[in-house]
Amino acid sequence: GIAIEEVVLPADIKFEPSYKSDLLNGITVLNGKARYFEKQNWNKKMYQQFKIPQLRDFNLTLIPYYTWANRGVTKMSVWIPVDY
């Protein structure tokens, strides 16, 4: 899967709100096209060749911050980098 720290928002992203009545007693989520890059594996490596990350498109769904504690143990981010 895509890790939250690999996600980048296009500067011109258009979010579509969508109400999900069956999710957490009803919440509004935001859907949009974002980008992600695969992080380099630094496991037990001090140096490696620099590679410019290739951004790939994917469908992103954002949920309200207040619902985070109701989803079990997961990663979250309040700030997501923007790609200009």
Backbone as a chain_set.jsonl record, in Angstrom:
{"seq": "GIAIEEVVLPADIKFEPSYKSDLLNGITVLNGKARYFEKQNWNKKMYQQFKIPQLRDFNLTLIPYYTWANRGVTKMSVWIPVDY", "coords": {"N": [[0.804, -1.182, 0.0], [0.203, 2.347, -0.13], [2.113, 4.576, 1.695], [1.425, 7.192, 4.041], [3.426, 9.112, 4.232], [4.458, 9.171, 1.703], [2.778, 10.513, 0.064], [1.77, 13.172, -2.065], [0.23, 16.226, -2.723], [-1.207, 17.542, -5.67], [-0.895, 20.956, -6.681], [-3.154, 21.976, -7.878], [-5.274, 20.389, -7.072], [-8.546, 19.037, -7.009], [-11.04, 18.606, -4.777], [-13.705, 16.389, -4.066], [-16.477, 16.382, -2.08], [-18.022, 13.742, -0.239], [-20.683, 12.1, 1.208], [-20.718, 9.514, 3.538], [-22.822, 7.395, 4.754], [-22.658, 4.913, 5.956], [-20.223, 4.765, 7.201], [-18.539, 5.055, 10.161], [-20.827, 5.98, 11.626], [-21.767, 7.886, 9.864], [-20.143, 10.142, 7.943], [-18.517, 12.878, 6.237], [-16.356, 12.586, 3.577], [-13.392, 13.493, 1.719], [-12.612, 13.251, -1.666], [-10.102, 12.848, -4.149], [-7.672, 13.256, -6.831], [-4.449, 12.382, -6.255], [-0.85, 12.275, -5.831], [1.881, 9.95, -5.515], [5.059, 8.757, -4.303], [7.554, 6.228, -4.348], [9.428, 5.482, -1.557], [12.984, 5.322, -1.109], [14.748, 2.394, -0.133], [16.409, 2.425, 2.801], [17.415, 0.655, 4.571], [19.863, -0.395, 6.665], [21.808, 0.952, 5.184], [24.229, 3.389, 4.529], [24.867, 5.131, 2.49], [23.618, 5.86, -0.767], [22.834, 5.941, -4.273], [21.478, 8.962, -5.504], [18.137, 9.315, -6.477], [15.759, 10.838, -8.489], [12.508, 11.056, -7.431], [9.791, 9.358, -8.988], [6.628, 10.504, -9.614], [3.456, 9.099, -9.122], [0.045, 8.803, -10.078], [-2.904, 8.475, -8.024], [-6.047, 7.563, -6.478], [-7.226, 9.437, -3.833], [-8.577, 9.401, -0.567], [-9.692, 11.4, 1.961], [-10.295, 11.546, 5.425], [-12.229, 13.04, 8.102], [-10.375, 14.651, 10.709], [-11.291, 14.307, 13.375], [-12.319, 11.729, 13.432], [-10.288, 9.912, 13.527], [-9.352, 8.469, 15.848], [-11.255, 6.513, 16.042], [-10.748, 4.439, 14.32], [-8.978, 2.416, 14.899], [-5.524, 1.35, 15.249], [-3.58, 3.318, 13.295], [-1.613, 5.113, 10.812], [-1.343, 8.662, 10.527], [-1.664, 11.938, 9.131], [-1.505, 15.426, 9.465], [-0.606, 17.424, 7.86], [0.105, 17.567, 4.432], [2.484, 17.352, 1.864], [2.705, 19.695, -0.913], [2.771, 19.567, -4.445], [4.173, 21.668, -6.7]], "CA": [[0.0, 0.0, 0.0], [0.858, 3.653, -0.166], [2.291, 5.159, 3.024], [1.04, 8.602, 4.072], [4.596, 9.965, 4.014], [4.783, 9.137, 0.278], [1.702, 11.22, -0.64], [1.989, 14.565, -2.447], [-0.971, 16.794, -3.347], [-0.995, 18.516, -6.744], [-1.341, 22.296, -6.279], [-4.472, 22.248, -8.463], [-6.175, 19.278, -6.742], [-9.961, 19.344, -6.83], [-11.653, 17.634, -3.881], [-15.143, 16.181, -4.144], [-17.0, 15.856, -0.828], [-18.927, 12.612, -0.399], [-21.209, 11.655, 2.496], [-20.73, 8.059, 3.708], [-23.706, 7.127, 5.888], [-22.299, 3.632, 6.568], [-18.876, 4.856, 7.748], [-18.42, 5.743, 11.455], [-22.12, 6.623, 11.915], [-22.021, 8.942, 8.899], [-19.142, 11.215, 7.862], [-18.214, 13.388, 4.913], [-14.957, 12.404, 3.199], [-12.972, 14.235, 0.528], [-11.961, 12.411, -2.662], [-9.385, 13.592, -5.172], [-6.521, 12.609, -7.465], [-3.186, 12.824, -5.667], [0.328, 11.577, -6.356], [2.738, 9.354, -4.505], [6.353, 8.274, -4.76], [8.06, 5.135, -3.524], [10.649, 5.841, -0.841], [14.114, 4.422, -1.271], [15.005, 1.538, 1.023], [17.66, 2.802, 3.466], [17.691, -0.36, 5.585], [21.276, -0.741, 6.874], [22.643, 1.595, 4.172], [24.603, 4.749, 4.882], [24.877, 5.914, 1.263], [23.13, 5.25, -2.0], [22.725, 6.885, -5.376], [20.285, 9.788, -5.468], [17.193, 9.117, -7.571], [14.611, 11.742, -8.459], [11.332, 10.184, -7.345], [8.763, 9.446, -10.022], [5.305, 10.622, -9.006], [2.401, 8.305, -9.753], [-1.3, 9.214, -9.684], [-3.796, 7.523, -7.37], [-7.243, 8.16, -5.892], [-7.029, 9.697, -2.416], [-9.746, 9.702, 0.243], [-9.343, 11.987, 3.243], [-11.373, 11.484, 6.408], [-12.084, 14.109, 9.097], [-9.42, 14.401, 11.79], [-11.943, 13.86, 14.606], [-12.688, 10.308, 13.367], [-9.073, 9.1, 13.505], [-9.271, 7.569, 17.002], [-12.288, 5.482, 15.924], [-10.401, 3.52, 13.247], [-7.927, 1.488, 15.301], [-4.159, 1.857, 15.148], [-3.208, 3.662, 11.921], [-0.814, 6.319, 10.66], [-2.11, 9.811, 10.069], [-0.905, 13.156, 8.916], [-2.327, 16.633, 9.391], [-0.06, 18.205, 6.761], [0.552, 16.769, 3.291], [3.228, 18.236, 0.953], [2.077, 20.102, -2.173], [3.648, 19.558, -5.606], [3.906, 22.813, -7.586]], "C": [[0.852, 1.253, 0.0], [0.918, 4.196, 1.259], [1.986, 6.65, 2.976], [2.226, 9.53, 3.818], [5.075, 9.956, 2.562], [3.793, 9.95, -0.568], [2.072, 12.685, -0.865], [0.705, 15.058, -3.126], [-0.589, 17.712, -4.492], [-1.551, 19.873, -6.302], [-2.743, 22.598, -6.786], [-5.487, 21.148, -8.152], [-7.594, 19.795, -6.536], [-10.556, 18.237, -5.952], [-13.156, 17.59, -4.093], [-15.611, 15.646, -2.796], [-18.003, 14.737, -1.109], [-19.366, 12.15, 0.986], [-21.3, 10.136, 2.514], [-21.559, 7.722, 4.945], [-23.326, 5.847, 6.632], [-20.923, 3.656, 7.237], [-18.892, 5.679, 9.032], [-19.669, 6.56, 11.79], [-22.415, 7.827, 11.03], [-20.996, 10.055, 8.968], [-19.03, 11.677, 6.415], [-16.714, 13.233, 4.675], [-14.67, 13.284, 1.987], [-12.225, 13.283, -0.396], [-11.277, 13.288, -3.696], [-8.258, 12.761, -5.754], [-5.254, 13.211, -6.884], [-2.045, 12.078, -6.343], [1.084, 10.956, -5.197], [4.056, 8.957, -5.142], [6.783, 7.155, -3.829], [9.363, 5.573, -2.882], [11.746, 4.834, -1.131], [14.301, 3.617, 0.011], [16.377, 1.88, 1.596], [18.048, 1.786, 4.534], [19.164, -0.767, 5.592], [22.191, -0.184, 5.784], [22.96, 3.012, 4.635], [24.526, 5.659, 3.663], [24.184, 5.134, 0.152], [22.955, 6.343, -3.043], [21.405, 7.647, -5.279], [19.431, 9.501, -6.697], [16.062, 10.123, -7.412], [13.358, 10.87, -8.44], [10.357, 10.431, -8.488], [7.405, 9.471, -9.331], [4.291, 9.839, -9.825], [1.05, 8.766, -9.221], [-2.029, 8.091, -8.952], [-4.994, 8.284, -6.801], [-7.073, 8.237, -4.381], [-8.368, 9.96, -1.75], [-9.263, 10.206, 1.589], [-10.544, 11.91, 4.173], [-11.166, 12.596, 7.434], [-11.154, 13.693, 10.24], [-10.096, 13.814, 13.025], [-12.318, 12.376, 14.599], [-11.491, 9.377, 13.494], [-9.037, 8.081, 14.632], [-10.294, 6.437, 16.938], [-11.945, 4.397, 14.908], [-9.354, 2.489, 13.643], [-6.565, 2.136, 15.127], [-3.81, 2.069, 13.677], [-2.281, 4.868, 11.935], [-1.716, 7.443, 10.185], [-1.171, 10.984, 9.865], [-1.881, 14.318, 8.853], [-1.896, 17.473, 8.193], [0.438, 17.26, 5.679], [1.273, 17.718, 2.332], [2.46, 18.512, -0.339], [3.134, 20.115, -3.259], [3.256, 20.712, -6.516], [4.424, 22.506, -8.937]], "O": [[2.076, 1.195, 0.117], [-0.1, 4.267, 1.947], [2.262, 7.303, 1.97], [2.058, 10.611, 3.254], [6.018, 10.674, 2.229], [3.959, 10.057, -1.782], [2.613, 13.349, 0.02], [0.162, 14.382, -4.0], [0.267, 18.58, -4.321], [-2.574, 19.926, -5.619], [-3.454, 23.401, -6.18], [-6.46, 20.986, -8.888], [-7.803, 20.862, -5.957], [-10.571, 17.07, -6.343], [-13.8, 18.623, -4.276], [-15.189, 14.562, -2.394], [-18.739, 14.783, -2.094], [-18.532, 11.844, 1.838], [-21.887, 9.535, 1.614], [-21.046, 7.761, 6.063], [-23.639, 5.707, 7.815], [-20.503, 2.641, 7.792], [-19.22, 6.865, 9.004], [-19.56, 7.717, 12.197], [-23.214, 8.69, 11.394], [-20.972, 10.826, 9.928], [-19.402, 10.956, 5.489], [-15.901, 13.694, 5.477], [-15.587, 13.757, 1.316], [-11.307, 12.586, 0.038], [-11.795, 14.337, -4.076], [-7.927, 11.694, -5.237], [-5.016, 14.412, -7.008], [-2.254, 11.341, -7.307], [0.95, 11.379, -4.049], [4.16, 8.834, -6.363], [6.414, 7.139, -2.655], [10.295, 5.986, -3.573], [11.484, 3.655, -1.366], [14.04, 4.112, 1.108], [17.396, 1.648, 0.946], [18.946, 2.056, 5.332], [19.651, -1.398, 4.654], [23.231, -0.772, 5.488], [22.074, 3.744, 5.078], [24.161, 6.828, 3.783], [24.174, 3.903, 0.147], [22.933, 7.529, -2.717], [20.355, 7.064, -5.01], [19.936, 9.451, -7.818], [15.478, 10.247, -6.336], [13.164, 10.041, -9.329], [10.131, 11.57, -8.897], [7.074, 8.571, -8.559], [4.271, 9.907, -11.054], [0.925, 9.086, -8.039], [-1.804, 6.911, -9.22], [-4.951, 9.506, -6.661], [-6.81, 7.229, -3.726], [-9.208, 10.666, -2.307], [-8.511, 9.521, 2.281], [-11.675, 12.175, 3.763], [-10.038, 13.053, 7.621], [-11.152, 12.541, 10.674], [-9.541, 12.919, 13.662], [-12.608, 11.817, 15.656], [-11.669, 8.161, 13.563], [-8.714, 6.919, 14.384], [-10.201, 5.488, 17.716], [-12.768, 3.517, 14.654], [-8.883, 1.748, 12.781], [-6.471, 3.339, 14.884], [-3.752, 1.112, 12.904], [-2.173, 5.564, 12.945], [-2.727, 7.206, 9.523], [-0.044, 11.008, 10.361], [-2.954, 14.208, 8.259], [-2.718, 18.154, 7.581], [1.11, 16.27, 5.969], [0.742, 18.782, 2.012], [1.673, 17.686, -0.8], [4.247, 20.6, -3.052], [2.145, 20.741, -7.045], [4.308, 23.33, -9.845]]}, "num_chains": 1, "name": "protein.A"}
